[in-house]
Amino acid sequence: MSATITEKIFSGRCAREVVAGDVMMAPIDAAMIHDITGPLAIDKFMEMGGTTVFDPAKVILLFDHQVPADSIPAAQNHVMMRRFAEEQGILNYDVHEGVCHQVAVEKGRVLPGDIVVGSDSHTCTYGAVGAFATGIGSTDMGFALRFGALYFRIPESIRAEAAGAFAPRVGAKDLVLSIIGDLGADGATYKAVEFTGPAMEAMDIPGRMTCCNMAIEMGGKAGIVPPDATTHAYLASIGARTTRKEDLTPDDDATYAAWKDYDVTDLVPQVAVPHNVDNVVDVTDVAGIPVNQVFIGSCTNGRYDDFLEAAEVLGDETFSPDVRVIIVPASRTEYLRTLRAGLIERFVEAGAIVEGPSCGPCMGGAFGLLAPGEVSLSTSNRNFRGRQGSTEAEVYLCSPATAAASAIHGVITDPREVA
Amino acid sequence: MRVWKFGDDIDTDAIIPGRFLTIYESAELATHAFEGTRDDFAREAKEGDIIVGGRNFGCGSSREHAPLAIKGAGITVVVARSFARIFYRNCINTGVLPVICPDADTIREGDTVEIFPEKGCLTANGVRHDIEPVPAFMQKIITAGGLVEYAHAIEELELCTK
Ligand code: SF4
C-alpha cells in the first residue's frame, strides 16, 4: 500500500502495516536528554520505579544549554546528570561536544528509519538523516528511559515539495522560513512534514538539518527528508552505517493531509520579524532596521557550512562597531572545521566574539541577553517575546548570509547586495 | 472559577521564561509564571482558576516546566481553541487537563467557567460550549492519574511489535 515516510518507518519497526491515526506503543532507537530537561526526566524515571535505563547505548546525554555552567543550579544539574550517566553506564558527552541535535547526528547516533525521542522540541532535526524524531516532555522521557518505548499517535503528513535551484545567497533557511510563513506557526500541528523535491535532493545534510529543525516552528511533530545517496554518503563520512533495508521513499499517492509545491528559483532571502516565527517577510521589506546584536549559531545554523556562507559574505570587510557579533559553533567538530579553514580568525579579526560550542544566546539562558529596546538578528529558530532576554527586546530570524551582511552594516541588509 | 484569558500562539517562553528552567518545583515555578508578559498572574491566580487561550496554546519548547508552573499556581484546567502538541501531552502527563474548545475565543477574562468532560461540554457564564473528547489512549493515562501512575499500573508493555 502507498505510504508516507512516517508510516513506512513505523511499519518497519512494528512489523505490521501502520497508518496515520493509529495509536501504538512503539520501541525507540535512541533517547536524547540535555542539561535543561534531563534532570526532570531522570526524576520521572525514578518516580516510575526505574533503576536501570532500557539500554544505556541508546541514551544520548550531554550538556549544551548552560555551559560552562552559568549558575550554581546549572552546575548542580550537571553534577546530578554526570552521576546518573556514570551509574547507568551511559556515554556522557558532558560539556565537550556541543548542541544536542548536532551532536546526535554527527556522532552517528541517529540512523535512517530510526524512531527517536528527545526531551527538546528541536529533536525533529534528525529527520535530516531520514529518522522519525520528535520532541517530548520530561515525563514522557522518564517513561522512554524506563521502558524503551513510548505511545505514539502516528501523525498525518504534509508534503512540502521544493522544485528549482537557489539563487546565490539564498538557501535552506530562507526556504524553511518561507514554508513557515506559508503554513503558519500551527499549520503542521500534530503532523509530520516531509521535505522532498529537487531542491531538497540537491541539498546536503547541514541544509536538510536546518529545514527539519524548524518543522516544530510550524507545529510539526517531525520533519523528514527521504534518505538518499547524500544521506548514505554523509553517514559513511562519519563512520556510521545503517543495516536497515526497507525503502523509505514516500509514495506520491500516499494519503497526505496537504501537499504543498514550492519553487525556490525566485526565492529571496527571508526574515521572520518579531514576535512570531511565521511573521515572515522578504529581507527587502525590513532592510535598514538597525540591530544591536547579531548571533550566528544554534542547532539551526551553527555548522561549518553556515559559517562559510557568512564568511563569504563578510569577505575582507569588518563588522560594524555598533553591533555585537556573537558566533557560536554548534559542535566541537564543526568548530574545528571552521577553525582549520581560517574562518574563526577572519571573524575575530572582523570584530566578532566567538564562544565555545553551546546553545549560546539562542534561548536567552547562558549569555548574550538583550536589554529592553534592543534588536537582535539571529540565525536561530525562535523569536518569541523574551526568548533572548528582555520581553521588550526584538528578535529577527534570518540566514547566516543575511546575518553577516547585516552585521557589516549595522542594519538589516540584503546579502545579495554585498559583493 | 475565574478565567485568565490569553490570546493566540502563547508560547512556553511566555509561560515560563528560559532563565527559570533550573527550577523544577512547581510551586516555585509558579511564582515566575508569565513573568514579563502578565505579571499579575503569579500574584493573583488562585486555586481552581482556569486559563483560556486561543489557537496553538503552549507552542515552542518542550519544557514541562510550563504546565508545572501553571499547576503550581493551582490551575488544573487549560482551555484553548487548539494546543501545541508537546504542551498538550505534557499537560496530560503532569495532571493538567487540556480542553479543546472551538468556541474558546468567546470566553472572556473574568468569566466563570465549569467543565463537564463526561458531557462533552463546558459552560461559560452559563452558556454551553462543546469541547473535544480526549483520545482514548490519553484517557487511560488520565484515568491512571498521570504517566507516572500509569507506569506503575502497567504489568506488561503492550508493544506494537508483539
Ligand atoms: S541551540 Fe537553541 S533551539 Fe537548539 S537546542 Fe539549543 S536552545 Fe534549543
Coordinates of C-alpha atoms and ligand atoms in Angstrom, one line a residue:
Chain A
M1 CA 0.0 0.0 0.0
S2 CA 1.1 3.6 -0.6
A3 CA 2.6 5.2 2.5
T4 CA 4.3 8.3 3.8
I5 CA 7.8 8.1 5.2
T6 CA 6.4 8.2 8.7
E7 CA 4.0 5.3 8.0
K8 CA 6.9 3.3 6.5
I9 CA 9.2 3.9 9.4
F10 CA 6.6 2.8 12.0
S11 CA 5.5 -0.1 9.8
G12 CA 9.2 -1.2 9.6
R13 CA 9.7 -1.0 13.3
C14 CA 6.3 -2.6 14.3
A15 CA 6.4 -5.4 11.7
R16 CA 2.8 -4.6 10.6
E17 CA 1.2 -2.1 8.4
V18 CA 0.7 1.2 10.2
V19 CA -1.4 4.1 9.0
A20 CA -1.8 7.7 10.2
G21 CA -4.2 7.9 13.2
D22 CA -3.0 4.6 14.6
V23 CA -2.0 4.7 18.3
M24 CA 0.7 2.4 19.5
M25 CA 3.4 1.7 21.9
A26 CA 6.4 1.7 19.7
P27 CA 10.0 0.8 20.6
I28 CA 12.5 3.7 20.4
D29 CA 16.0 3.5 18.9
A30 CA 17.5 6.5 20.7
A31 CA 16.6 8.9 23.5
M32 CA 18.3 12.3 24.0
I33 CA 18.5 14.3 27.2
H34 CA 20.3 17.5 28.0
D35 CA 21.0 19.7 30.9
I36 CA 17.7 21.6 31.0
T37 CA 15.2 18.8 30.6
G38 CA 17.4 15.9 31.7
P39 CA 17.2 16.3 35.5
L40 CA 13.4 16.3 35.5
A41 CA 13.3 13.3 33.1
I42 CA 15.7 11.4 35.4
D43 CA 13.4 12.3 38.4
K44 CA 10.4 11.0 36.5
F45 CA 12.3 7.8 35.5
M46 CA 12.9 7.2 39.2
E47 CA 9.4 8.1 40.2
M48 CA 8.3 5.4 37.7
G49 CA 10.3 2.9 39.6
G50 CA 13.2 3.0 37.2
T51 CA 16.5 1.6 38.4
T52 CA 18.4 0.9 35.1
V53 CA 17.7 2.6 31.8
F54 CA 16.3 0.4 29.0
D55 CA 19.6 0.4 27.1
P56 CA 22.5 2.7 28.0
A57 CA 23.9 2.6 24.5
K58 CA 20.7 4.2 23.2
V59 CA 20.7 7.1 25.5
I60 CA 22.3 10.3 24.2
L61 CA 23.3 12.5 27.2
L62 CA 25.1 15.9 27.2
F63 CA 25.1 19.4 28.4
D64 CA 24.6 22.3 26.0
H65 CA 22.2 24.9 27.2
Q66 CA 24.0 26.2 30.2
V67 CA 27.7 25.5 29.5
P68 CA 30.0 26.0 31.0
A69 CA 27.6 26.2 34.0
D70 CA 26.3 29.8 34.1
S71 CA 24.8 29.5 37.6
I72 CA 25.1 27.3 40.7
P73 CA 21.8 25.5 40.0
A74 CA 23.0 24.7 36.5
A75 CA 26.3 23.4 37.9
Q76 CA 24.3 21.2 40.3
N77 CA 22.2 19.8 37.4
H78 CA 25.4 18.9 35.6
V79 CA 26.7 17.1 38.7
M80 CA 23.4 15.2 39.0
M81 CA 23.4 14.1 35.4
R82 CA 27.1 13.2 35.4
R83 CA 26.4 10.9 38.3
F84 CA 23.4 9.4 36.6
A85 CA 25.4 8.7 33.4
E86 CA 28.2 7.1 35.4
E87 CA 25.8 4.9 37.4
Q88 CA 23.9 3.8 34.3
G89 CA 26.9 3.3 32.1
I90 CA 25.7 5.9 29.6
L91 CA 28.3 7.7 27.4
N92 CA 28.3 11.3 28.6
Y93 CA 29.4 13.9 26.1
D94 CA 29.3 16.4 29.1
V95 CA 30.1 20.0 28.0
H96 CA 32.6 18.8 25.5
E97 CA 30.8 18.2 22.2
G98 CA 28.2 20.9 21.6
V99 CA 24.5 21.3 20.9
C100 CA 22.5 18.1 21.4
H101 CA 20.9 17.9 17.9
Q102 CA 24.2 18.5 16.1
V103 CA 26.0 16.0 18.3
A104 CA 23.3 13.3 18.0
V105 CA 23.6 13.4 14.2
E106 CA 27.3 13.9 13.7
K107 CA 28.2 11.1 16.2
G108 CA 26.1 8.7 14.1
R109 CA 23.6 8.1 17.0
V110 CA 20.6 8.5 14.7
L111 CA 20.1 6.5 11.5
P112 CA 17.5 6.4 8.7
G113 CA 14.4 4.6 9.8
D114 CA 15.0 5.1 13.5
I115 CA 12.3 6.2 15.9
V116 CA 14.0 8.7 18.2
V117 CA 12.7 10.9 21.0
G118 CA 14.5 13.8 22.7
S119 CA 13.4 15.9 25.6
D120 CA 13.8 19.0 23.4
S121 CA 11.4 20.4 20.9
H122 CA 14.0 20.6 18.1
T123 CA 14.6 16.8 18.1
C124 CA 12.8 16.9 14.8
T125 CA 16.2 18.0 13.4
Y126 CA 17.2 14.3 13.0
G127 CA 14.7 13.9 10.2
A128 CA 17.6 15.2 8.1
V129 CA 19.0 11.7 8.0
G130 CA 15.7 10.0 7.5
A131 CA 14.7 9.2 11.1
F132 CA 11.3 9.8 12.7
A133 CA 12.4 12.1 15.6
T134 CA 10.2 14.1 17.9
G135 CA 10.5 16.2 21.0
I136 CA 8.8 15.1 24.1
G137 CA 8.4 16.3 27.7
S138 CA 10.3 15.1 30.7
T139 CA 7.7 12.7 32.0
D140 CA 7.4 11.1 28.6
M141 CA 11.2 10.9 28.6
G142 CA 11.1 9.2 32.0
F143 CA 8.8 6.6 30.6
A144 CA 11.0 6.2 27.5
L145 CA 14.2 5.7 29.6
R146 CA 12.5 3.2 31.7
F147 CA 10.7 1.1 29.1
G148 CA 12.5 1.9 25.8
A149 CA 9.1 2.5 24.2
L150 CA 6.5 5.3 24.1
Y151 CA 3.0 5.9 23.0
F152 CA 2.7 7.4 19.6
R153 CA -0.2 8.6 17.6
I154 CA 1.0 8.1 14.0
P155 CA 0.8 11.6 12.5
E156 CA -0.7 12.6 9.2
S157 CA 1.9 14.1 6.9
I158 CA 2.2 17.3 4.9
R159 CA 4.3 17.0 1.8
A160 CA 6.4 20.1 1.1
E161 CA 7.9 19.6 -2.4
A162 CA 10.5 22.1 -3.3
A163 CA 11.5 22.5 -7.0
G164 CA 14.1 24.7 -8.6
A165 CA 17.6 25.8 -7.6
F166 CA 18.5 28.5 -5.2
A167 CA 19.9 31.8 -6.4
P168 CA 23.2 32.9 -4.9
R169 CA 23.0 33.9 -1.1
V170 CA 19.6 32.2 -0.8
G171 CA 19.4 28.8 0.9
A172 CA 17.8 26.2 3.2
K173 CA 17.0 28.8 6.0
D174 CA 15.2 31.0 3.5
L175 CA 13.2 28.1 2.2
V176 CA 12.1 26.8 5.6
L177 CA 11.2 30.3 6.8
S178 CA 9.1 30.8 3.6
I179 CA 7.3 27.5 4.3
I180 CA 6.6 28.5 7.9
G181 CA 5.3 31.8 6.7
D182 CA 3.0 30.0 4.3
L183 CA 1.8 27.3 6.6
G184 CA 1.7 29.3 9.8
A185 CA 3.0 28.6 13.4
D186 CA 0.4 25.9 13.8
G187 CA 0.0 24.9 10.2
A188 CA 1.5 21.4 10.8
T189 CA 0.4 20.8 14.4
Y190 CA 0.4 17.0 15.1
K191 CA 1.7 16.4 11.6
A192 CA 5.0 15.2 10.1
V193 CA 6.4 17.5 7.4
E194 CA 8.1 15.7 4.5
F195 CA 10.6 17.8 2.7
T196 CA 11.0 16.5 -0.9
G197 CA 11.7 17.6 -4.4
P198 CA 14.7 18.6 -6.5
A199 CA 15.8 21.4 -4.2
M200 CA 15.9 19.1 -1.2
E201 CA 17.6 16.3 -3.2
A202 CA 20.3 18.8 -4.2
M203 CA 20.7 20.0 -0.6
D204 CA 23.3 18.5 1.7
I205 CA 22.8 17.3 5.2
P206 CA 23.5 20.6 7.0
G207 CA 20.8 22.3 4.9
R208 CA 18.4 19.5 5.5
M209 CA 19.1 19.8 9.2
T210 CA 18.2 23.5 9.0
C211 CA 14.8 22.6 7.4
C212 CA 13.9 19.7 9.6
N213 CA 15.0 21.7 12.7
M214 CA 12.3 24.2 12.1
A215 CA 9.4 21.8 11.4
I216 CA 8.4 22.4 15.1
E217 CA 8.0 26.1 14.3
M218 CA 5.0 25.2 12.2
G219 CA 3.8 22.9 15.0
G220 CA 5.2 19.7 13.3
K221 CA 5.7 16.5 15.3
A222 CA 8.6 15.7 12.9
G223 CA 10.3 16.9 9.8
I224 CA 11.8 14.3 7.5
V225 CA 13.8 14.2 4.3
P226 CA 13.8 10.9 2.4
P227 CA 17.1 9.2 2.9
D228 CA 19.1 9.1 -0.4
A229 CA 22.6 8.8 -1.7
T230 CA 23.5 12.1 0.0
T231 CA 22.4 10.7 3.3
H232 CA 24.4 7.5 2.9
A233 CA 27.5 9.4 1.8
Y234 CA 27.2 11.6 4.9
L235 CA 26.7 8.6 7.2
A236 CA 29.8 6.9 5.6
S237 CA 31.8 10.1 6.1
I238 CA 31.1 10.0 9.9
G239 CA 31.7 6.2 10.1
A240 CA 28.0 5.4 10.7
R241 CA 26.2 2.7 8.9
T242 CA 22.6 1.5 8.8
T243 CA 21.7 -2.1 8.4
R244 CA 18.1 -1.3 7.6
K245 CA 17.0 -2.4 4.2
E246 CA 13.5 -1.0 3.9
D247 CA 12.7 1.6 1.3
L248 CA 11.9 4.9 3.0
T249 CA 10.9 6.8 -0.1
P250 CA 7.5 8.3 0.3
D251 CA 4.9 7.2 -2.2
D252 CA 3.5 10.1 -4.2
D253 CA 0.0 8.6 -3.9
A254 CA 0.2 8.2 -0.2
T255 CA -2.6 10.0 1.8
Y256 CA -1.4 13.5 2.7
A257 CA -3.1 16.0 4.9
A258 CA -1.8 18.6 2.5
W259 CA 0.5 18.7 -0.5
K260 CA 2.4 22.0 -1.0
D261 CA 4.5 22.8 -4.0
Y262 CA 7.3 25.4 -3.7
D263 CA 9.8 26.7 -6.2
V264 CA 13.0 28.1 -4.8
T265 CA 14.2 29.6 -8.1
D266 CA 12.8 33.1 -7.4
L267 CA 13.0 32.9 -3.6
V268 CA 14.7 35.9 -2.0
P269 CA 16.3 36.0 1.5
Q270 CA 13.6 35.7 4.2
V271 CA 13.4 37.2 7.6
A272 CA 11.0 36.3 10.5
V273 CA 10.0 39.6 12.3
P274 CA 9.1 39.9 16.0
H275 CA 7.5 38.2 17.8
N276 CA 6.4 35.1 15.8
V277 CA 8.3 32.7 13.6
D278 CA 5.6 32.8 11.0
N279 CA 5.8 36.6 10.6
V280 CA 8.0 36.1 7.5
V281 CA 8.8 38.8 5.0
D282 CA 11.3 39.4 2.2
V283 CA 14.6 40.9 3.5
T284 CA 13.9 43.9 1.3
D285 CA 10.8 44.7 3.4
V286 CA 12.9 45.2 6.6
A287 CA 16.2 46.3 5.2
G288 CA 17.6 49.3 7.1
I289 CA 16.4 48.4 10.5
P290 CA 19.3 48.9 13.0
V291 CA 20.4 45.9 15.0
N292 CA 22.4 45.8 18.3
Q293 CA 23.4 42.1 18.2
V294 CA 23.9 39.5 15.6
F295 CA 24.0 35.9 16.6
I296 CA 25.3 33.2 14.2
G297 CA 24.9 29.8 15.7
S298 CA 22.4 27.3 17.2
C299 CA 21.2 23.9 16.1
T300 CA 19.6 25.6 13.1
N301 CA 22.6 27.4 11.6
G302 CA 25.8 26.7 13.6
R303 CA 27.6 24.4 11.2
Y304 CA 30.7 24.9 9.1
D305 CA 28.6 25.4 6.0
D306 CA 26.8 28.3 7.8
F307 CA 30.0 29.9 8.8
L308 CA 31.4 29.5 5.3
E309 CA 28.3 31.3 3.9
A310 CA 28.8 34.1 6.5
A311 CA 32.5 34.3 5.7
E312 CA 31.9 34.6 2.0
V313 CA 29.5 37.5 2.6
L314 CA 32.0 39.1 5.0
G315 CA 34.9 38.9 2.6
D316 CA 37.5 41.4 3.7
E317 CA 35.1 43.7 5.4
T318 CA 34.8 44.3 9.2
F319 CA 31.7 44.1 11.3
S320 CA 30.0 47.3 12.4
P321 CA 31.3 48.6 15.7
D322 CA 27.7 49.3 16.7
V323 CA 26.9 45.6 16.6
R324 CA 27.9 42.8 18.9
V325 CA 28.5 39.8 16.6
I326 CA 28.4 36.6 18.6
I327 CA 29.5 33.4 16.8
V328 CA 28.9 30.1 18.4
P329 CA 29.6 26.8 16.6
A330 CA 27.0 24.1 17.2
S331 CA 29.6 21.5 18.0
R332 CA 33.3 20.9 18.6
T333 CA 33.6 19.1 15.3
E334 CA 32.1 22.0 13.4
Y335 CA 34.2 24.4 15.4
L336 CA 37.4 22.6 14.5
R337 CA 36.4 22.6 10.8
T338 CA 35.6 26.2 10.9
L339 CA 38.8 27.0 12.8
R340 CA 41.0 25.0 10.5
A341 CA 39.5 26.7 7.4
G342 CA 40.7 30.0 8.9
L343 CA 37.1 31.4 9.3
I344 CA 37.3 31.9 13.0
E345 CA 40.4 34.0 12.6
R346 CA 38.6 36.1 10.0
F347 CA 35.5 36.5 12.2
V348 CA 37.6 37.6 15.2
E349 CA 39.6 40.0 13.0
A350 CA 36.4 41.5 11.8
G351 CA 35.3 42.1 15.3
A352 CA 33.2 39.1 16.4
I353 CA 33.1 37.4 19.7
V354 CA 33.5 33.6 19.2
E355 CA 32.2 31.3 22.0
G356 CA 32.7 27.6 22.6
P357 CA 30.1 25.1 21.2
S358 CA 26.8 25.6 23.0
C359 CA 23.3 26.9 22.6
G360 CA 24.7 30.4 23.4
P361 CA 22.2 33.3 23.2
C362 CA 19.6 31.2 21.4
M363 CA 17.3 30.8 24.4
G364 CA 18.4 33.7 26.5
G365 CA 19.9 31.5 29.2
A366 CA 23.6 31.5 29.3
F367 CA 24.9 34.8 27.8
G368 CA 24.3 37.4 25.2
L369 CA 21.0 38.6 26.7
L370 CA 19.2 41.6 25.3
A371 CA 18.2 44.8 27.1
P372 CA 14.7 46.4 26.7
G373 CA 14.5 48.1 23.3
E374 CA 17.4 46.2 21.8
V375 CA 17.2 44.4 18.5
S376 CA 18.8 41.1 17.7
L377 CA 19.2 39.4 14.4
S378 CA 19.7 35.7 14.9
T379 CA 20.2 32.6 12.8
S380 CA 18.4 30.5 15.4
N381 CA 14.8 29.3 15.2
R382 CA 12.7 31.3 17.7
N383 CA 11.9 35.0 18.0
F384 CA 9.3 34.7 20.7
R385 CA 9.0 37.7 23.0
G386 CA 11.6 37.4 25.7
R387 CA 13.4 34.4 24.1
Q388 CA 16.8 36.2 24.1
G389 CA 16.4 38.4 27.2
S390 CA 14.1 41.3 27.8
T391 CA 10.4 40.9 26.8
E392 CA 10.8 44.4 25.4
A393 CA 13.6 43.4 23.0
E394 CA 13.0 42.3 19.5
V395 CA 14.4 39.2 17.7
Y396 CA 14.6 38.8 13.9
L397 CA 15.5 35.5 12.4
C398 CA 17.4 35.0 9.2
S399 CA 20.1 33.0 7.3
P400 CA 23.8 33.2 8.1
A401 CA 24.3 35.2 4.8
T402 CA 21.7 37.8 5.9
A403 CA 23.2 37.9 9.4
A404 CA 26.7 38.5 8.1
A405 CA 25.6 41.2 5.6
S406 CA 23.6 43.0 8.4
A407 CA 26.5 42.7 10.8
I408 CA 28.7 44.6 8.4
H409 CA 26.3 47.4 8.0
G410 CA 24.7 47.5 11.4
V411 CA 21.3 47.4 9.8
I412 CA 19.3 44.6 8.3
T413 CA 20.9 44.1 4.9
D414 CA 20.0 42.0 1.8
P415 CA 23.0 39.7 1.4
R416 CA 22.7 39.9 -2.4
E417 CA 23.7 43.5 -2.2
V418 CA 27.0 42.7 -0.6
A419 CA 29.6 41.9 -3.3
Chain B
M1 CA -13.7 29.7 38.7
R2 CA -12.1 32.8 37.4
V3 CA -10.9 32.8 33.8
W4 CA -7.4 34.2 32.9
K5 CA -7.7 34.9 29.2
F6 CA -4.8 34.7 26.8
G7 CA -4.6 35.1 23.0
D8 CA -3.2 33.0 20.2
D9 CA 0.2 31.4 20.0
I10 CA 1.0 31.7 23.7
D11 CA 4.5 30.1 23.8
T12 CA 6.2 28.3 26.6
D13 CA 8.8 31.1 26.8
A14 CA 5.9 33.4 27.9
I15 CA 4.5 30.8 30.3
I16 CA 7.9 30.3 32.0
P17 CA 11.0 32.2 30.7
G18 CA 14.2 30.3 30.0
R19 CA 16.1 31.8 32.9
F20 CA 13.9 29.9 35.4
L21 CA 14.5 26.4 33.9
T22 CA 16.9 25.3 36.6
I23 CA 13.8 25.3 38.9
Y24 CA 11.8 22.1 38.9
E25 CA 9.5 22.6 41.8
S26 CA 6.0 23.6 40.6
A27 CA 5.1 26.0 43.5
E28 CA 8.4 27.9 42.9
L29 CA 8.0 27.9 39.1
A30 CA 4.5 29.3 39.7
T31 CA 6.0 32.4 41.2
H32 CA 7.5 33.2 37.8
A33 CA 4.6 32.0 35.6
F34 CA 4.0 34.5 32.8
E35 CA 6.7 36.8 34.2
G36 CA 7.2 39.7 32.0
T37 CA 4.1 39.1 29.9
R38 CA 1.4 39.0 32.5
D39 CA 2.9 39.9 35.9
D40 CA -0.5 39.9 37.8
F41 CA -0.9 36.2 37.1
A42 CA 1.7 34.9 39.6
R43 CA 0.4 37.3 42.3
E44 CA -3.3 36.8 41.9
A45 CA -4.0 33.4 40.3
K46 CA -6.0 31.2 42.7
E47 CA -6.6 27.5 43.2
G48 CA -9.2 26.4 40.8
D49 CA -8.8 29.3 38.3
I50 CA -8.9 28.4 34.6
I51 CA -6.6 29.6 31.8
V52 CA -8.3 30.1 28.5
G53 CA -6.2 30.6 25.4
G54 CA -6.7 30.9 21.7
R55 CA -5.0 28.9 18.9
N56 CA -1.8 27.0 19.4
F57 CA -1.5 27.4 23.1
G58 CA 1.8 26.2 24.6
C59 CA 3.8 26.3 21.3
G60 CA 7.6 26.4 21.4
S61 CA 9.9 24.5 23.7
S62 CA 9.3 21.0 25.2
R63 CA 9.8 22.4 28.7
E64 CA 7.5 20.6 31.1
H65 CA 8.2 23.5 33.4
A66 CA 5.3 25.2 31.6
P67 CA 2.4 23.0 32.7
L68 CA 4.2 22.6 36.1
A69 CA 4.3 26.4 36.6
I70 CA 0.6 26.5 35.7
K71 CA -0.2 23.6 38.0
G72 CA 1.9 25.2 40.8
A73 CA -0.4 28.2 40.6
G74 CA -3.3 25.9 41.5
I75 CA -4.7 25.7 37.9
T76 CA -5.6 22.2 36.7
V77 CA -7.5 23.0 33.6
V78 CA -6.4 24.9 30.5
V79 CA -9.0 25.6 27.8
A80 CA -7.9 26.6 24.3
R81 CA -9.1 26.6 20.7
S82 CA -6.1 24.4 19.9
F83 CA -2.9 23.3 21.7
A84 CA 0.7 22.8 20.6
R85 CA 1.4 19.1 20.5
I86 CA 4.1 18.7 23.1
F87 CA 2.4 21.0 25.6
Y88 CA -0.8 19.0 25.2
R89 CA 1.0 15.8 26.0
N90 CA 2.9 17.4 28.9
C91 CA -0.3 18.6 30.4
I92 CA -1.8 15.1 30.5
N93 CA 1.4 13.6 31.8
T94 CA 1.6 16.2 34.6
G95 CA -2.0 16.2 35.6
V96 CA -3.3 19.3 34.0
L97 CA -6.4 18.8 31.8
P98 CA -6.1 20.3 28.4
V99 CA -9.6 21.1 27.0
I100 CA -10.0 21.8 23.3
C101 CA -13.0 24.1 22.8
P102 CA -13.6 25.5 19.3
D103 CA -15.5 28.5 20.9
A104 CA -12.7 29.4 23.3
D105 CA -12.4 32.9 21.7
T106 CA -15.9 33.8 23.0
I107 CA -14.9 33.2 26.6
R108 CA -13.8 36.4 28.3
E109 CA -11.4 37.4 31.1
G110 CA -13.2 37.0 34.4
D111 CA -15.9 34.7 33.2
T112 CA -17.0 31.8 35.3
V113 CA -16.3 28.5 33.6
E114 CA -17.3 25.0 34.5
I115 CA -16.0 21.9 32.7
F116 CA -18.1 18.7 32.1
P117 CA -15.8 16.3 30.3
E118 CA -18.3 13.4 30.5
K119 CA -21.0 15.5 28.8
G120 CA -18.5 16.9 26.2
C121 CA -19.1 20.5 27.1
L122 CA -18.2 23.4 29.3
T123 CA -20.3 26.4 30.4
A124 CA -19.0 30.0 30.4
N125 CA -21.3 32.3 32.5
G126 CA -24.0 29.7 32.0
V127 CA -23.6 29.4 28.2
R128 CA -22.9 25.9 26.9
H129 CA -20.0 25.2 24.5
D130 CA -18.9 21.9 23.0
I131 CA -15.4 20.5 23.9
E132 CA -13.5 17.8 22.1
P133 CA -13.1 14.4 23.7
V134 CA -9.7 13.3 24.9
P135 CA -8.3 10.5 22.7
A136 CA -8.8 7.1 24.3
F137 CA -5.1 6.3 24.9
M138 CA -4.7 9.6 26.6
Q139 CA -7.8 8.9 28.6
K140 CA -6.0 5.8 30.0
I141 CA -3.2 7.9 31.3
I142 CA -5.6 10.5 32.8
T143 CA -7.6 7.7 34.5
A144 CA -4.4 6.4 36.0
G145 CA -3.6 9.9 37.3
G146 CA -0.8 10.8 35.0
L147 CA 2.0 9.0 33.2
V148 CA 4.0 8.2 36.4
E149 CA 1.0 6.5 37.9
Y150 CA 0.3 4.8 34.5
A151 CA 3.9 3.4 34.5
H152 CA 3.3 1.9 37.9
A153 CA 0.0 0.4 36.8
I154 CA 1.1 -1.5 33.7
E155 CA 2.1 -5.1 34.2
E156 CA 3.4 -5.7 30.7
L157 CA 4.2 -3.3 28.0
E158 CA 1.8 -3.7 25.0
L159 CA 4.5 -3.2 22.4
C160 CA 3.3 -2.8 18.8
T161 CA 5.8 -5.4 17.8
K162 CA 4.0 -8.1 19.7
Ligands
SF4_1 S1 20.5 25.9 20.0 FE1 18.6 26.8 20.7 S2 17.0 25.7 19.7 FE2 18.9 24.5 19.5 S3 18.8 23.1 21.3 FE3 19.9 24.9 21.9 S4 18.4 26.3 22.8 FE4 17.3 24.8 21.7

